[in-house]
């Protein structure tokens, strides 16, 4: 505790006399949640906590996701949406409570960089309602705490690993340089640091270095208000900001299904349509989605209103792989307003066992060999959940043939070390948009066929979106039917598909039951399997 007090004193400094500006907040807000908070009920991170009239910051809660959300203060937007003095007074009281309980000791989850950056962004964005009707004493406490937290975040940012959290910290610090009275040099320094993150973390094709499509939404949600704040104040935005955001928007278009939903690769989870559209409405770029993302290593096939997106890349290294999933060569299929074949996705709410299962190869629409995943993960508390082995190389070639089909062939080495085998997948989408042709091959390291005595079990999985009805006829054909009547048939050559129970993790309401199609074969007996998805009925008008 004494160390905490010393740390706070170390970052003490002058108290600003005012806030210069308040950025907007693009996140969806619900005034009914403000009513719940006023009643002492906080629903966050999959938990509901009733404070019974006490301080939410002094209640013991084991759910760390809840604690992070609570201390991140993103829920202030709901108080703003309520738009009445009682909600504003409640917001002010809760902020003052936090300053009293947590503001003197720089320790614990409340001061982890991601939480701290979220809180600063929320406090700046919602300062108009927090400060409305405030007396001089609170106004000064608020500004003093904000300045202290900014100095502390600035101190730790330089030592942070170069991942999404550092990017977010740089956004918060750039926002602080505009919202708090700052010298021109301080504004330029914050701008340069943010420029560096854009340059190093946003790839030339617009993807994030983590390969997680969802990171783009999170970053754009904060970058858009920041860019507008620079413009409103007549300040020059960071040099790379406009071009970097344009690339990110292009990548986001790539990662959207025909239904408008986000693909579920490498840590991505369900995103509400309102949240996604709230970001995309600011997209000033034009044109159709890319056919390929050569730096992020994804493929996109599209014809008519049918879209296939596939993961054809190895995981990033080190800390950047902490959200990577073992879904190499997995794909998702959407048509019209529906997703048909998907991956299980990451849980919307942090749940350690669900998150571990969601990262396995078996949770993806690809092939599993020997009941193993194509990536291995660290369970060390020091390293974190990073990738420690598996896929290192993916070879991709185009199978596009103009006027006939789009397609690709990709081979990964994720099982080379453990089983001395390679997985090659070929997928073609016919130009009609009515048929997807697939082939999965299991090869030896020299790309020859496995020997007959190889008893490795292979399972090709096709996870079906939980909104799709699934049935199988006497001939073994699996029928997938959406609520609007559109239907697809799944057929395989020389193998009868099975329909099995499944879990879809990426749902806004929490993990839910679903179904999967599986094709099982022994590598030494059948090293290749061909399958098709054929549209059999269009949606009702």
Short mmCIF file of C-alpha atoms in Angstrom, two decimals:
data_model
loop_
_atom_site.label_atom_id
_atom_site.label_comp_id
_atom_site.label_asym_id
_atom_site.label_seq_id
_atom_site.Cartn_x
_atom_site.Cartn_y
_atom_site.Cartn_z
CA UNK A 1 0.00 0.00 0.00
CA UNK A 2 2.83 2.38 0.86
CA UNK A 3 4.39 1.66 -2.51
CA UNK A 4 1.11 2.56 -4.16
CA UNK A 5 1.03 5.92 -2.39
CA UNK A 6 4.62 6.61 -3.42
CA UNK A 7 3.78 5.75 -7.02
CA UNK A 8 0.87 8.18 -7.01
CA UNK A 9 3.10 10.90 -5.57
CA UNK A 10 5.69 10.17 -8.24
CA UNK A 11 3.19 11.09 -10.97
CA UNK A 12 1.73 14.06 -9.16
CA UNK A 13 1.85 17.35 -11.03
CA UNK A 14 -0.08 20.44 -11.82
CA UNK A 15 -3.85 20.34 -12.07
CA UNK A 16 -5.30 21.58 -15.39
CA UNK A 17 -7.71 24.47 -15.09
CA UNK A 18 -10.19 23.16 -17.66
CA UNK A 19 -11.03 20.62 -20.34
CA UNK A 20 -10.63 21.94 -23.86
CA UNK A 21 -12.94 19.59 -25.74
CA UNK A 22 -15.00 16.41 -25.37
CA UNK A 23 -14.81 13.84 -28.21
CA UNK A 24 -17.92 11.93 -29.25
CA UNK A 25 -18.56 8.28 -28.37
CA UNK A 26 -19.69 6.02 -31.22
CA UNK A 27 -20.70 3.08 -29.02
CA UNK A 28 -24.35 2.10 -28.74
CA UNK A 29 -26.01 3.43 -25.57
CA UNK A 30 -29.14 2.30 -23.74
CA UNK A 31 -30.90 4.60 -21.23
CA UNK A 32 -32.48 1.57 -19.55
CA UNK A 33 -29.02 0.44 -18.45
CA UNK A 34 -28.59 3.84 -16.79
CA UNK A 35 -31.74 3.09 -14.76
CA UNK A 36 -30.27 -0.24 -13.64
CA UNK A 37 -27.03 1.43 -12.61
CA UNK A 38 -28.97 4.06 -10.63
CA UNK A 39 -30.65 1.18 -8.81
CA UNK A 40 -27.25 -0.28 -7.96
CA UNK A 41 -27.37 -3.13 -10.47
CA UNK A 42 -24.34 -3.44 -12.73
CA UNK A 43 -24.53 -5.98 -15.58
CA UNK A 44 -21.11 -6.38 -17.19
CA UNK A 45 -18.85 -9.15 -18.41
CA UNK A 46 -21.58 -11.77 -18.11
CA UNK A 47 -22.25 -11.00 -14.44
CA UNK A 48 -24.92 -9.02 -12.62
CA UNK A 49 -23.81 -7.40 -9.37
CA UNK A 50 -26.22 -5.67 -7.03
CA UNK A 51 -24.32 -3.23 -4.83
CA UNK A 52 -27.17 -2.89 -2.34
CA UNK A 53 -26.53 0.82 -2.18
CA UNK A 54 -22.79 0.44 -1.58
CA UNK A 55 -19.82 1.39 -3.73
CA UNK A 56 -19.35 -0.89 -6.75
CA UNK A 57 -15.61 -0.29 -6.40
CA UNK A 58 -15.48 -1.87 -2.93
CA UNK A 59 -17.38 -5.08 -3.67
CA UNK A 60 -15.46 -8.34 -4.10
CA UNK A 61 -16.13 -9.80 -7.55
CA UNK A 62 -14.25 -12.77 -9.00
CA UNK A 63 -15.17 -12.07 -12.64
CA UNK A 64 -12.20 -10.11 -13.97
CA UNK A 65 -14.06 -9.16 -17.14
CA UNK A 66 -16.67 -7.48 -14.95
CA UNK A 67 -13.98 -5.64 -13.00
CA UNK A 68 -12.28 -4.43 -16.16
CA UNK A 69 -15.57 -3.18 -17.58
CA UNK A 70 -16.49 -1.48 -14.33
CA UNK A 71 -13.17 0.36 -14.05
CA UNK A 72 -13.11 1.12 -17.78
CA UNK A 73 -16.20 3.37 -17.41
CA UNK A 74 -17.52 2.66 -20.89
CA UNK A 75 -20.94 2.44 -19.24
CA UNK A 76 -20.97 6.22 -18.80
CA UNK A 77 -22.44 6.40 -22.31
CA UNK A 78 -25.68 4.92 -20.98
CA UNK A 79 -25.94 7.75 -18.43
CA UNK A 80 -25.51 10.21 -21.26
CA UNK A 81 -28.23 8.48 -23.28
CA UNK A 82 -30.63 8.81 -20.32
CA UNK A 83 -30.32 12.58 -20.81
CA UNK A 84 -31.63 13.81 -17.48
CA UNK A 85 -30.08 15.48 -14.43
CA UNK A 86 -30.53 12.47 -12.15
CA UNK A 87 -28.46 10.25 -14.46
CA UNK A 88 -25.80 12.94 -14.76
CA UNK A 89 -25.63 13.32 -10.97
CA UNK A 90 -25.33 9.54 -10.63
CA UNK A 91 -22.50 9.49 -13.16
CA UNK A 92 -20.70 12.23 -11.25
CA UNK A 93 -21.18 10.44 -7.92
CA UNK A 94 -19.74 7.20 -9.32
CA UNK A 95 -16.73 8.95 -10.83
CA UNK A 96 -16.12 10.73 -7.51
CA UNK A 97 -16.47 7.40 -5.71
CA UNK A 98 -13.83 5.86 -7.98
CA UNK A 99 -11.44 8.77 -7.37
CA UNK A 100 -11.87 8.32 -3.62
CA UNK A 101 -11.45 4.54 -3.63
CA UNK A 102 -8.94 3.97 -6.43
CA UNK A 103 -7.43 7.32 -7.27
CA UNK A 104 -4.61 7.35 -4.73
CA UNK A 105 -2.86 4.05 -5.41
CA UNK A 106 -1.70 3.13 -8.88
CA UNK A 107 -2.13 -0.61 -8.67
CA UNK A 108 -4.39 -3.50 -9.57
CA UNK A 109 -6.64 -4.11 -12.55
CA UNK A 110 -7.86 -0.50 -12.51
CA UNK A 111 -4.40 0.63 -13.63
CA UNK A 112 -3.66 -2.01 -16.21
CA UNK A 113 -2.98 -0.11 -19.46
CA UNK A 114 -6.02 -1.37 -21.37
CA UNK A 115 -8.40 -0.49 -18.54
CA UNK A 116 -6.69 2.83 -17.88
CA UNK A 117 -6.82 3.82 -21.57
CA UNK A 118 -10.51 2.89 -21.74
CA UNK A 119 -11.27 4.96 -18.64
CA UNK A 120 -9.47 8.04 -19.93
CA UNK A 121 -11.27 7.84 -23.28
CA UNK A 122 -14.62 7.44 -21.47
CA UNK A 123 -13.93 10.30 -19.05
CA UNK A 124 -12.92 12.66 -21.84
CA UNK A 125 -15.87 11.67 -24.03
CA UNK A 126 -18.48 11.96 -21.29
CA UNK A 127 -16.99 14.84 -19.31
CA UNK A 128 -19.91 17.14 -20.30
CA UNK A 129 -22.41 15.06 -18.32
CA UNK A 130 -20.00 14.20 -15.50
CA UNK A 131 -19.16 17.87 -14.95
CA UNK A 132 -22.63 19.30 -15.54
CA UNK A 133 -23.79 20.91 -12.30
CA UNK A 134 -20.55 19.98 -10.52
CA UNK A 135 -19.16 22.16 -7.74
CA UNK A 136 -15.63 23.54 -7.89
CA UNK A 137 -14.27 20.85 -5.57
CA UNK A 138 -15.36 17.96 -7.77
CA UNK A 139 -14.32 19.77 -10.94
CA UNK A 140 -10.80 20.09 -9.55
CA UNK A 141 -10.67 16.48 -8.29
CA UNK A 142 -11.78 15.24 -11.70
CA UNK A 143 -9.15 17.25 -13.56
CA UNK A 144 -6.42 16.32 -11.08
CA UNK A 145 -7.19 12.61 -11.36
CA UNK A 146 -7.42 12.76 -15.14
CA UNK A 147 -4.04 14.47 -15.39
CA UNK A 148 -2.47 11.97 -12.96
CA UNK A 149 -3.77 8.98 -14.91
CA UNK A 150 -2.57 10.53 -18.17
CA UNK A 151 0.95 10.99 -16.79
CA UNK A 152 1.02 7.43 -15.52
CA UNK A 153 -0.19 5.98 -18.84
CA UNK A 154 2.38 8.05 -20.71
CA UNK A 155 5.09 6.65 -18.43
CA UNK A 156 4.17 2.97 -18.96
CA UNK A 157 3.24 3.18 -22.66
CA UNK A 158 6.82 3.14 -23.89
CA UNK A 159 7.54 -0.19 -22.19
CA UNK A 160 4.39 -1.92 -23.44
CA UNK A 161 4.55 -4.65 -26.11
CA UNK A 162 3.52 -3.52 -29.57
CA UNK A 163 0.00 -4.88 -29.59
CA UNK A 164 -3.54 -3.54 -29.66
CA UNK A 165 -3.31 -2.39 -26.03
CA UNK A 166 -0.39 -0.08 -26.80
CA UNK A 167 -2.26 1.23 -29.84
CA UNK A 168 -5.24 2.02 -27.60
CA UNK A 169 -2.96 3.68 -25.05
CA UNK A 170 -1.51 5.91 -27.78
CA UNK A 171 -5.05 6.85 -28.85
CA UNK A 172 -5.91 7.76 -25.26
CA UNK A 173 -2.74 9.84 -24.90
CA UNK A 174 -3.35 11.64 -28.19
CA UNK A 175 -6.89 12.38 -26.98
CA UNK A 176 -5.49 13.66 -23.68
CA UNK A 177 -3.13 16.02 -25.52
CA UNK A 178 -6.17 17.61 -27.16
CA UNK A 179 -8.66 17.49 -24.28
CA UNK A 180 -6.31 18.82 -21.61
CA UNK A 181 -4.42 22.12 -22.01
CA UNK A 182 -1.16 21.02 -23.67
CA UNK A 183 1.80 22.62 -25.35
CA UNK A 184 2.18 22.38 -29.12
CA UNK A 185 5.17 20.13 -28.54
CA UNK A 186 3.15 17.73 -26.41
CA UNK A 187 0.42 17.54 -29.06
CA UNK A 188 3.02 16.80 -31.75
CA UNK A 189 4.74 14.15 -29.61
CA UNK A 190 1.45 12.33 -28.95
CA UNK A 191 0.65 12.54 -32.65
CA UNK A 192 4.04 11.08 -33.63
CA UNK A 193 3.63 8.18 -31.20
CA UNK A 194 0.19 7.37 -32.59
CA UNK A 195 1.56 7.63 -36.12
CA UNK A 196 4.17 5.03 -35.21
CA UNK A 197 1.49 2.57 -34.05
CA UNK A 198 -0.52 3.06 -37.24
CA UNK A 199 2.61 2.48 -39.27
CA UNK A 200 3.71 -0.68 -37.43
CA UNK A 201 0.39 -2.29 -36.49
CA UNK A 202 -1.79 -1.65 -39.55
CA UNK A 203 -0.60 -3.77 -42.46
CA UNK A 204 -0.52 -2.48 -46.05
CA UNK A 205 -3.77 -4.37 -46.80
CA UNK A 206 -5.47 -2.76 -43.77
CA UNK A 207 -5.47 -5.74 -41.44
CA UNK A 208 -4.09 -5.61 -37.92
CA UNK A 209 -0.84 -7.44 -37.17
CA UNK A 210 -2.71 -9.73 -34.75
CA UNK A 211 -4.84 -11.02 -37.69
CA UNK A 212 -7.95 -10.54 -35.55
CA UNK A 213 -10.63 -8.83 -37.69
CA UNK A 214 -12.45 -7.55 -34.61
CA UNK A 215 -9.50 -5.39 -33.58
CA UNK A 216 -10.28 -3.13 -36.55
CA UNK A 217 -13.72 -2.30 -35.12
CA UNK A 218 -12.32 -1.60 -31.66
CA UNK A 219 -9.59 0.67 -33.00
CA UNK A 220 -11.81 2.54 -35.47
CA UNK A 221 -14.38 3.14 -32.73
CA UNK A 222 -11.74 5.20 -30.93
CA UNK A 223 -9.85 6.59 -33.92
CA UNK A 224 -12.90 8.16 -35.56
CA UNK A 225 -13.76 10.50 -32.64
CA UNK A 226 -10.08 11.34 -32.23
CA UNK A 227 -9.73 12.28 -35.90
CA UNK A 228 -12.81 14.50 -35.68
CA UNK A 229 -11.43 16.16 -32.54
CA UNK A 230 -8.22 17.09 -34.37
CA UNK A 231 -10.34 18.62 -37.14
CA UNK A 232 -12.67 20.47 -34.75
CA UNK A 233 -9.70 22.09 -33.00
CA UNK A 234 -7.97 23.01 -36.24
CA UNK A 235 -5.10 20.67 -35.40
CA UNK A 236 -3.27 18.61 -37.98
CA UNK A 237 -4.08 14.88 -37.50
CA UNK A 238 -1.22 12.38 -37.38
CA UNK A 239 0.36 12.00 -40.79
CA UNK A 240 -0.60 8.32 -41.24
CA UNK A 241 -4.06 8.57 -39.72
CA UNK A 242 -6.26 9.19 -42.76
CA UNK A 243 -4.54 6.66 -45.02
CA UNK A 244 -4.32 4.08 -42.23
CA UNK A 245 -8.02 4.38 -41.43
CA UNK A 246 -8.93 4.10 -45.11
CA UNK A 247 -7.00 0.83 -45.29
CA UNK A 248 -8.74 -0.40 -42.14
CA UNK A 249 -12.15 0.35 -43.62
CA UNK A 250 -11.22 -1.58 -46.77
CA UNK A 251 -10.15 -4.52 -44.63
CA UNK A 252 -13.38 -4.34 -42.65
CA UNK A 253 -15.35 -4.62 -45.89
CA UNK A 254 -13.28 -7.69 -46.73
CA UNK A 255 -14.19 -9.30 -43.40
CA UNK A 256 -17.95 -8.74 -43.70
CA UNK A 257 -20.25 -11.50 -44.83
CA UNK A 258 -22.99 -10.94 -47.36
CA UNK A 259 -25.31 -10.89 -44.32
CA UNK A 260 -23.37 -7.98 -42.83
CA UNK A 261 -21.92 -10.07 -40.00
CA UNK A 262 -18.22 -10.14 -39.17
CA UNK A 263 -16.21 -13.29 -39.92
CA UNK A 264 -15.09 -15.36 -36.92
CA UNK A 265 -11.35 -15.84 -37.21
CA UNK A 266 -8.52 -15.47 -34.69
CA UNK A 267 -10.34 -14.01 -31.72
CA UNK A 268 -13.23 -12.31 -33.51
CA UNK A 269 -16.64 -12.65 -31.89
CA UNK A 270 -20.21 -11.55 -32.46
CA UNK A 271 -20.68 -7.82 -33.07
CA UNK A 272 -24.08 -6.18 -32.94
CA UNK A 273 -25.26 -4.83 -36.27
CA UNK A 274 -25.70 -1.39 -34.71
CA UNK A 275 -22.11 -1.32 -33.49
CA UNK A 276 -20.71 -2.40 -36.84
CA UNK A 277 -22.87 0.03 -38.81
CA UNK A 278 -22.02 2.78 -36.31
CA UNK A 279 -18.42 2.50 -37.52
CA UNK A 280 -19.07 1.75 -41.19
CA UNK A 281 -21.25 4.85 -41.64
CA UNK A 282 -18.01 6.86 -41.52
CA UNK A 283 -16.40 4.82 -44.29
CA UNK A 284 -15.53 7.31 -47.03
CA UNK A 285 -13.70 4.79 -49.18
CA UNK A 286 -15.42 3.13 -52.12
CA UNK A 287 -15.18 0.00 -54.18
CA UNK A 288 -15.74 -3.69 -53.68
CA UNK A 289 -13.92 -5.84 -51.15
CA UNK A 290 -10.49 -7.18 -52.07
CA UNK A 291 -10.16 -10.68 -53.53
CA UNK A 292 -7.23 -11.38 -51.19
CA UNK A 293 -5.45 -9.82 -48.24
CA UNK A 294 -1.83 -10.68 -49.07
CA UNK A 295 -0.31 -9.28 -45.87
CA UNK A 296 -2.98 -10.47 -43.43
CA UNK A 297 -3.21 -13.78 -45.35
CA UNK A 298 -6.91 -14.28 -45.97
CA UNK A 299 -8.85 -15.23 -49.11
CA UNK A 300 -12.27 -13.95 -50.17
CA UNK A 301 -14.32 -15.52 -52.95
CA UNK A 302 -17.54 -13.82 -54.02
CA UNK A 303 -20.08 -14.37 -56.76
CA UNK A 304 -23.64 -13.06 -56.83
CA UNK A 305 -24.67 -12.75 -53.19
CA UNK A 306 -22.46 -15.62 -52.01
CA UNK A 307 -19.24 -15.00 -50.05
CA UNK A 308 -16.53 -17.40 -48.89
CA UNK A 309 -13.75 -16.12 -46.59
CA UNK A 310 -10.83 -18.37 -45.60
CA UNK A 311 -7.84 -18.13 -43.25
CA UNK A 312 -4.67 -18.95 -45.18
CA UNK A 313 -2.01 -17.59 -42.84
CA UNK A 314 0.35 -18.61 -40.06
CA UNK A 315 -0.08 -16.98 -36.64
CA UNK A 316 1.91 -13.88 -35.70
CA UNK A 317 4.80 -14.23 -33.26
CA UNK A 318 4.99 -13.61 -29.53
CA UNK A 319 2.44 -11.45 -27.72
CA UNK A 320 0.61 -10.78 -30.99
CA UNK A 321 -0.41 -14.46 -31.09
CA UNK A 322 -2.23 -14.36 -27.75
CA UNK A 323 -5.60 -14.31 -29.53
CA UNK A 324 -4.65 -16.49 -32.52
CA UNK A 325 -6.86 -19.51 -33.16
CA UNK A 326 -5.79 -22.87 -34.57
CA UNK A 327 -8.08 -22.45 -37.57
CA UNK A 328 -5.64 -22.48 -40.46
CA UNK A 329 -7.45 -23.20 -43.77
CA UNK A 330 -10.85 -22.83 -42.11
CA UNK A 331 -13.54 -21.03 -44.09
CA UNK A 332 -16.95 -19.43 -43.66
CA UNK A 333 -19.80 -19.27 -46.16
CA UNK A 334 -22.60 -16.71 -46.33
CA UNK A 335 -25.31 -16.18 -48.89
CA UNK A 336 -27.73 -13.29 -48.96
CA UNK A 337 -28.94 -12.47 -45.47
CA UNK A 338 -27.60 -15.66 -43.88
CA UNK A 339 -24.38 -17.23 -42.66
CA UNK A 340 -24.40 -20.98 -43.29
CA UNK A 341 -20.92 -22.33 -42.50
CA UNK A 342 -18.96 -20.54 -39.78
CA UNK A 343 -16.32 -21.06 -37.11
CA UNK A 344 -17.34 -21.33 -33.45
CA UNK A 345 -15.76 -17.92 -32.80
CA UNK A 346 -14.48 -16.44 -29.56
CA UNK A 347 -16.86 -15.98 -26.62
CA UNK A 348 -18.36 -12.49 -26.42
CA UNK A 349 -17.81 -12.51 -22.65
CA UNK A 350 -14.53 -13.70 -21.20
CA UNK A 351 -14.83 -17.32 -20.05
CA UNK A 352 -11.50 -19.11 -19.70
CA UNK A 353 -12.64 -22.66 -20.54
CA UNK A 354 -14.79 -21.47 -23.46
CA UNK A 355 -11.94 -19.34 -24.76
CA UNK A 356 -9.56 -22.32 -24.66
CA UNK A 357 -12.01 -24.57 -26.53
CA UNK A 358 -12.73 -21.83 -29.07
CA UNK A 359 -9.04 -21.68 -30.03
CA UNK A 360 -8.81 -25.38 -30.91
CA UNK A 361 -8.77 -26.56 -34.51
CA UNK A 362 -11.91 -28.62 -33.81
CA UNK A 363 -13.82 -25.35 -33.25
CA UNK A 364 -13.15 -24.32 -36.86
CA UNK A 365 -14.46 -25.38 -40.25
CA UNK A 366 -11.30 -27.16 -41.31
CA UNK A 367 -9.57 -30.55 -40.88
CA UNK A 368 -8.28 -31.91 -37.57
CA UNK A 369 -5.64 -34.66 -37.61
CA UNK A 370 -5.09 -37.13 -34.78
CA UNK A 371 -7.53 -35.24 -32.55
CA UNK A 372 -4.93 -32.47 -32.23
CA UNK A 373 -4.85 -28.78 -32.98
CA UNK A 374 -2.58 -27.34 -35.65
CA UNK A 375 -1.26 -24.84 -33.07
CA UNK A 376 -0.03 -25.32 -29.52
CA UNK A 377 -0.45 -22.65 -26.87
CA UNK A 378 1.44 -21.63 -23.76
CA UNK A 379 -0.24 -22.08 -20.38
CA UNK A 380 2.49 -20.16 -18.57
CA UNK A 381 1.30 -17.21 -16.45
CA UNK A 382 4.50 -15.41 -17.43
CA UNK A 383 4.26 -15.87 -21.21
CA UNK A 384 0.49 -15.62 -21.46
CA UNK A 385 -1.60 -17.66 -23.94
CA UNK A 386 0.76 -17.20 -26.88
CA UNK A 387 1.36 -19.67 -29.71
CA UNK A 388 4.35 -21.90 -29.01
CA UNK A 389 4.25 -24.31 -31.95
CA UNK A 390 2.37 -25.59 -34.96
CA UNK A 391 1.75 -23.82 -38.26
CA UNK A 392 4.82 -21.95 -39.47
CA UNK A 393 4.33 -21.94 -43.22
CA UNK A 394 1.29 -21.73 -45.48
CA UNK A 395 1.70 -21.98 -49.25
CA UNK A 396 -1.14 -20.46 -51.28
CA UNK A 397 -1.86 -20.44 -54.99
CA UNK A 398 -4.75 -18.99 -56.94
CA UNK A 399 -7.17 -21.24 -58.78
CA UNK A 400 -9.14 -18.37 -60.32
CA UNK A 401 -10.41 -18.97 -63.84
CA UNK A 402 -12.24 -16.00 -65.29
CA UNK A 403 -15.81 -16.72 -66.23
CA UNK A 404 -15.81 -20.09 -64.46
CA UNK A 405 -14.80 -19.79 -60.82
CA UNK A 406 -12.71 -18.13 -58.15
CA UNK A 407 -10.61 -20.37 -55.98
CA UNK A 408 -7.41 -21.12 -54.12
CA UNK A 409 -5.26 -24.01 -52.98
CA UNK A 410 -3.42 -23.72 -49.66
CA UNK A 411 -1.16 -26.09 -47.72
CA UNK A 412 -0.12 -25.74 -44.07
CA UNK A 413 2.53 -27.52 -42.01
CA UNK A 414 0.81 -27.43 -38.62
CA UNK A 415 1.06 -31.21 -38.25
CA UNK A 416 4.51 -31.56 -39.75
CA UNK A 417 6.30 -31.81 -36.42
CA UNK A 418 3.85 -34.04 -34.57
CA UNK A 419 2.46 -36.31 -37.30
CA UNK A 420 4.78 -35.72 -40.27
CA UNK A 421 1.75 -34.72 -42.35
CA UNK A 422 0.54 -31.70 -44.34
CA UNK A 423 -3.02 -30.49 -44.92
CA UNK A 424 -3.90 -29.08 -48.34
CA UNK A 425 -7.31 -27.55 -49.05
CA UNK A 426 -8.74 -26.45 -52.37
CA UNK A 427 -11.90 -24.38 -52.59
CA UNK A 428 -13.64 -23.06 -55.68
CA UNK A 429 -16.74 -20.85 -55.87
CA UNK A 430 -18.47 -21.14 -59.23
CA UNK A 431 -19.26 -17.89 -61.03
CA UNK A 432 -22.97 -18.53 -60.61
CA UNK A 433 -22.54 -18.19 -56.84
CA UNK A 434 -24.60 -21.37 -56.45
CA UNK A 435 -21.90 -23.95 -55.78
CA UNK A 436 -18.79 -24.28 -53.62
CA UNK A 437 -16.44 -27.16 -54.43
CA UNK A 438 -13.91 -28.33 -51.86
CA UNK A 439 -11.15 -30.88 -51.59
CA UNK A 440 -9.09 -31.75 -48.51
CA UNK A 441 -5.89 -33.73 -48.97
CA UNK A 442 -3.55 -35.14 -46.34
CA UNK A 443 0.03 -35.47 -47.60
CA UNK A 444 3.42 -36.60 -46.38
CA UNK A 445 6.13 -33.98 -46.01
CA UNK A 446 7.38 -34.68 -49.53
CA UNK A 447 3.76 -34.13 -50.70
CA UNK A 448 3.31 -37.78 -51.63
CA UNK A 449 0.31 -39.81 -50.46
CA UNK A 450 0.52 -41.36 -46.97
CA UNK A 451 1.30 -45.05 -46.71
CA UNK A 452 -1.49 -47.57 -46.16
CA UNK A 453 -0.35 -48.31 -42.59
CA UNK A 454 -0.92 -44.71 -41.46
CA UNK A 455 -3.85 -44.95 -39.05
CA UNK A 456 -4.12 -41.23 -38.29
CA UNK A 457 -7.77 -40.22 -37.98
CA UNK A 458 -8.81 -37.11 -39.91
CA UNK A 459 -12.02 -35.17 -39.31
CA UNK A 460 -13.24 -32.42 -41.60
CA UNK A 461 -15.69 -30.21 -39.71
CA UNK A 462 -18.23 -27.75 -41.05
CA UNK A 463 -19.76 -25.72 -38.22
CA UNK A 464 -23.28 -24.58 -39.03
CA UNK A 465 -24.59 -21.24 -37.84
CA UNK A 466 -27.15 -21.81 -35.05
CA UNK A 467 -29.91 -19.98 -36.95
CA UNK A 468 -29.77 -22.56 -39.76
CA UNK A 469 -32.01 -25.66 -39.71
CA UNK A 470 -30.22 -28.87 -40.62
CA UNK A 471 -31.49 -32.28 -41.74
CA UNK A 472 -30.27 -35.33 -43.67
CA UNK A 473 -32.11 -37.41 -46.25
CA UNK A 474 -31.84 -41.14 -46.91
CA UNK A 475 -29.17 -40.60 -49.56
CA UNK A 476 -26.94 -38.92 -46.97
CA UNK A 477 -27.32 -35.40 -48.37
CA UNK A 478 -27.35 -32.76 -45.63
CA UNK A 479 -29.82 -29.91 -46.13
CA UNK A 480 -29.24 -26.47 -44.62
CA UNK A 481 -32.24 -24.13 -44.53
CA UNK A 482 -32.38 -20.52 -43.40
CA UNK A 483 -35.41 -18.78 -41.95
CA UNK A 484 -36.08 -16.94 -45.21
CA UNK A 485 -36.28 -20.21 -47.14
CA UNK A 486 -32.85 -20.18 -48.76
CA UNK A 487 -31.31 -23.63 -48.63
CA UNK A 488 -28.01 -25.33 -49.47
CA UNK A 489 -27.14 -29.02 -49.76
CA UNK A 490 -23.89 -30.55 -48.50
CA UNK A 491 -22.64 -33.67 -50.27
CA UNK A 492 -19.40 -35.63 -50.08
CA UNK A 493 -17.91 -38.21 -52.44
CA UNK A 494 -17.29 -41.68 -50.98
CA UNK A 495 -18.15 -40.60 -47.44
CA UNK A 496 -21.45 -40.18 -45.65
CA UNK A 497 -21.56 -36.93 -43.67
CA UNK A 498 -22.58 -37.03 -40.03
CA UNK A 499 -24.57 -34.39 -38.17
CA UNK A 500 -23.24 -33.87 -34.64
CA UNK A 501 -23.89 -31.62 -31.66
CA UNK A 502 -21.85 -28.45 -31.50
CA UNK A 503 -21.38 -25.20 -29.54
CA UNK A 504 -21.34 -21.76 -31.11
CA UNK A 505 -19.32 -19.51 -28.78
CA UNK A 506 -19.69 -16.20 -30.64
CA UNK A 507 -23.22 -15.19 -29.73
CA UNK A 508 -24.22 -11.92 -28.07
CA UNK A 509 -26.40 -13.85 -25.62
CA UNK A 510 -23.62 -16.30 -24.73
CA UNK A 511 -22.54 -19.71 -26.00
CA UNK A 512 -25.41 -21.63 -27.58
CA UNK A 513 -26.05 -25.09 -28.95
CA UNK A 514 -25.61 -25.63 -32.68
CA UNK A 515 -24.82 -28.40 -35.16
CA UNK A 516 -21.83 -29.43 -37.22
CA UNK A 517 -21.28 -31.64 -40.24
CA UNK A 518 -18.33 -34.02 -39.96
CA UNK A 519 -16.48 -36.21 -42.45
CA UNK A 520 -14.26 -38.83 -40.79
CA UNK A 521 -11.60 -40.86 -42.57
CA UNK A 522 -8.39 -42.76 -41.85
CA UNK A 523 -5.46 -41.14 -43.64
CA UNK A 524 -3.86 -44.43 -44.77
CA UNK A 525 -7.15 -45.61 -46.28
CA UNK A 526 -8.39 -42.37 -47.83
CA UNK A 527 -6.06 -39.40 -47.92
CA UNK A 528 -8.39 -37.18 -49.96
CA UNK A 529 -12.02 -36.16 -49.58
CA UNK A 530 -14.14 -34.12 -51.99
CA UNK A 531 -17.23 -32.20 -50.89
CA UNK A 532 -19.66 -29.65 -52.26
CA UNK A 533 -22.12 -27.07 -51.00
CA UNK A 534 -24.87 -26.47 -53.58
CA UNK A 535 -27.63 -23.89 -53.37
CA UNK A 536 -30.95 -25.66 -53.80
CA UNK A 537 -33.46 -22.93 -53.12
CA UNK A 538 -33.44 -19.12 -53.24
CA UNK A 539 -34.85 -17.04 -50.38
CA UNK A 540 -38.52 -16.16 -50.43
CA UNK A 541 -39.35 -12.82 -51.94
#
